[in-house]
XYZ file of C-alpha atoms in Angstrom:
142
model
C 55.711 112.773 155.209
C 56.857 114.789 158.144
C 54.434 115.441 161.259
C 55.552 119.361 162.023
C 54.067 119.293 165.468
C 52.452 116.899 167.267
C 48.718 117.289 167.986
C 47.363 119.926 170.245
C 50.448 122.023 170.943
C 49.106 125.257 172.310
C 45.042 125.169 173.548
C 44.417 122.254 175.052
C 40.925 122.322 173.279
C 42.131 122.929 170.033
C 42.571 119.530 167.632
C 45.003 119.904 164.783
C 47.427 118.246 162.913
C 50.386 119.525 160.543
C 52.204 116.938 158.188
C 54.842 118.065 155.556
C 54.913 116.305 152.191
C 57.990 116.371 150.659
C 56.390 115.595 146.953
C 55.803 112.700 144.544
C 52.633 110.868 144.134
C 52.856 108.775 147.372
C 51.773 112.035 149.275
C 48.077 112.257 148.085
C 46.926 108.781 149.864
C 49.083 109.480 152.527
C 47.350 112.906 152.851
C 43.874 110.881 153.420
C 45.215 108.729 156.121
C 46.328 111.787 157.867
C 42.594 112.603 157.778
C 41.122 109.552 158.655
C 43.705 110.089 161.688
C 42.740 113.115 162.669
C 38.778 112.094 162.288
C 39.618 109.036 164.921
C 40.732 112.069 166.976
C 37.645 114.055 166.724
C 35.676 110.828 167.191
C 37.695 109.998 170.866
C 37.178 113.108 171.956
C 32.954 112.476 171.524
C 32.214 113.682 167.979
C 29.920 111.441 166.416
C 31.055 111.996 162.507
C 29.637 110.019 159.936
C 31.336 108.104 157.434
C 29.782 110.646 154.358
C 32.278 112.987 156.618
C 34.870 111.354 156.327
C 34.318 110.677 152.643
C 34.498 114.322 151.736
C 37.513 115.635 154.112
C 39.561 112.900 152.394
C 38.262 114.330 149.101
C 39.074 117.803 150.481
C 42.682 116.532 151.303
C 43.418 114.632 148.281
C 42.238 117.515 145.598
C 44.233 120.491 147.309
C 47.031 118.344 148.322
C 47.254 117.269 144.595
C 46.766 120.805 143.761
C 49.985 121.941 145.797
C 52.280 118.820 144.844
C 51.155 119.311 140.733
C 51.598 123.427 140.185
C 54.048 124.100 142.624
C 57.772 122.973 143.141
C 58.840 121.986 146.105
C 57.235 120.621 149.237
C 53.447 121.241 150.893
C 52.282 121.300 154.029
C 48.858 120.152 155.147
C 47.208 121.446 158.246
C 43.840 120.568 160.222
C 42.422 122.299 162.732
C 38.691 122.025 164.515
C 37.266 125.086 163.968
C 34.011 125.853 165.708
C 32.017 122.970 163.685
C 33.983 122.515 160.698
C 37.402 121.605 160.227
C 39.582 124.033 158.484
C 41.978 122.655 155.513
C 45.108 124.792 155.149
C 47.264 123.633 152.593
C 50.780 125.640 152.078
C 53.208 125.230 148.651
C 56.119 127.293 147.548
C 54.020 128.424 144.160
C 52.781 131.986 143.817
C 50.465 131.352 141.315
C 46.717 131.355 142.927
C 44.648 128.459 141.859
C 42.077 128.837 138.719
C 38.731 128.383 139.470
C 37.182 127.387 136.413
C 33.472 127.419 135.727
C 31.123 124.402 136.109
C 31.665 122.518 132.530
C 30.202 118.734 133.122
C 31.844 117.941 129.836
C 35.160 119.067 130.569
C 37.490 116.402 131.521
C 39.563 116.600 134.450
C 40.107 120.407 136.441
C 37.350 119.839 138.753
C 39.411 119.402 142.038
C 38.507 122.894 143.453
C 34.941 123.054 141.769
C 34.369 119.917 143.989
C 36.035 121.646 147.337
C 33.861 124.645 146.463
C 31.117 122.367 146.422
C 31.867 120.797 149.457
C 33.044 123.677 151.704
C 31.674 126.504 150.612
C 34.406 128.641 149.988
C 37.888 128.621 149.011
C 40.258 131.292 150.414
C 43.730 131.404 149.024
C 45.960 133.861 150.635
C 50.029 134.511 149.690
C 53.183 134.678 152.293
C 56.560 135.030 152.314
C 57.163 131.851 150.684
C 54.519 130.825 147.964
C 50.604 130.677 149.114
C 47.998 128.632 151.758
C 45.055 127.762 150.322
C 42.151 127.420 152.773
C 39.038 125.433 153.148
C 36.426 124.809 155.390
C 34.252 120.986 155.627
C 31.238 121.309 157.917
C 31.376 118.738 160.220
C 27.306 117.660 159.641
């Protein structure tokens, strides 16, 4: 795990953090303490965030982070910014296939990582560049 940049390059309002995973299983836990982090961060700067919060952005991190590191080779890159009153997930891999958004199935077992981020955050926006895709989600903060 590889911090990119440190925390709130650029705007000084603006709260984010960027890690790079290099792969392997040990990413995905490591991909919820860089949430619980970057919740600590919201929380010293006067955001009052309740533990059901921070329950689901970990959930948000470990399903598209396991996402990335499963269908695509080579290394991911997690980003989280404050955006207005949700925090936006942006999670980069070197794979060009788009994710498969299967349909609710309560008897299916296993595949319901982005069924749950749907859930969760609404909407999931996956958008390609140069080098594989981002995929993008975003966890209201109530």
């Amino acid at each position: 795990m590889t911090p990119a940049h440190g925390p709130d390059t650029g705007d000084a309002s603006l709260v984010s953090a960027v890690v790079e995973f290099g792969g392997g299983p040990a990413n995905v836990p490591a991909s919820r303490d860089v949430v619980h982090g970057f919740v600590a961060r919201l929380a010293e700067r006067g955001l009052d965030l309740t533990d059901a919060f921070l329950d689901a952005a970990r959930l948000v991190a470990t399903e598209l982070v396991t996402n990335a590191l499963r269908h695509a080779p080579g290394p991911c890159r997690l980003e989280l910014t404050l955006v207005g009153d949700r925090v936006e997930f942006a999670v980069s891999d070197t794979g060009d296939a788009f994710p498969t958004f299967l349909p609710r199935d309560p008897l299916r077992v296993g595949r319901h990582g982005l069924e749950i981020v749907t859930r969760l955050c609404g909407e999931v926006i996956t958008k390609p560049h140069a080098s594989g895709k981002t995929v993008y989600a975003r966890l209201p903060l109530v």
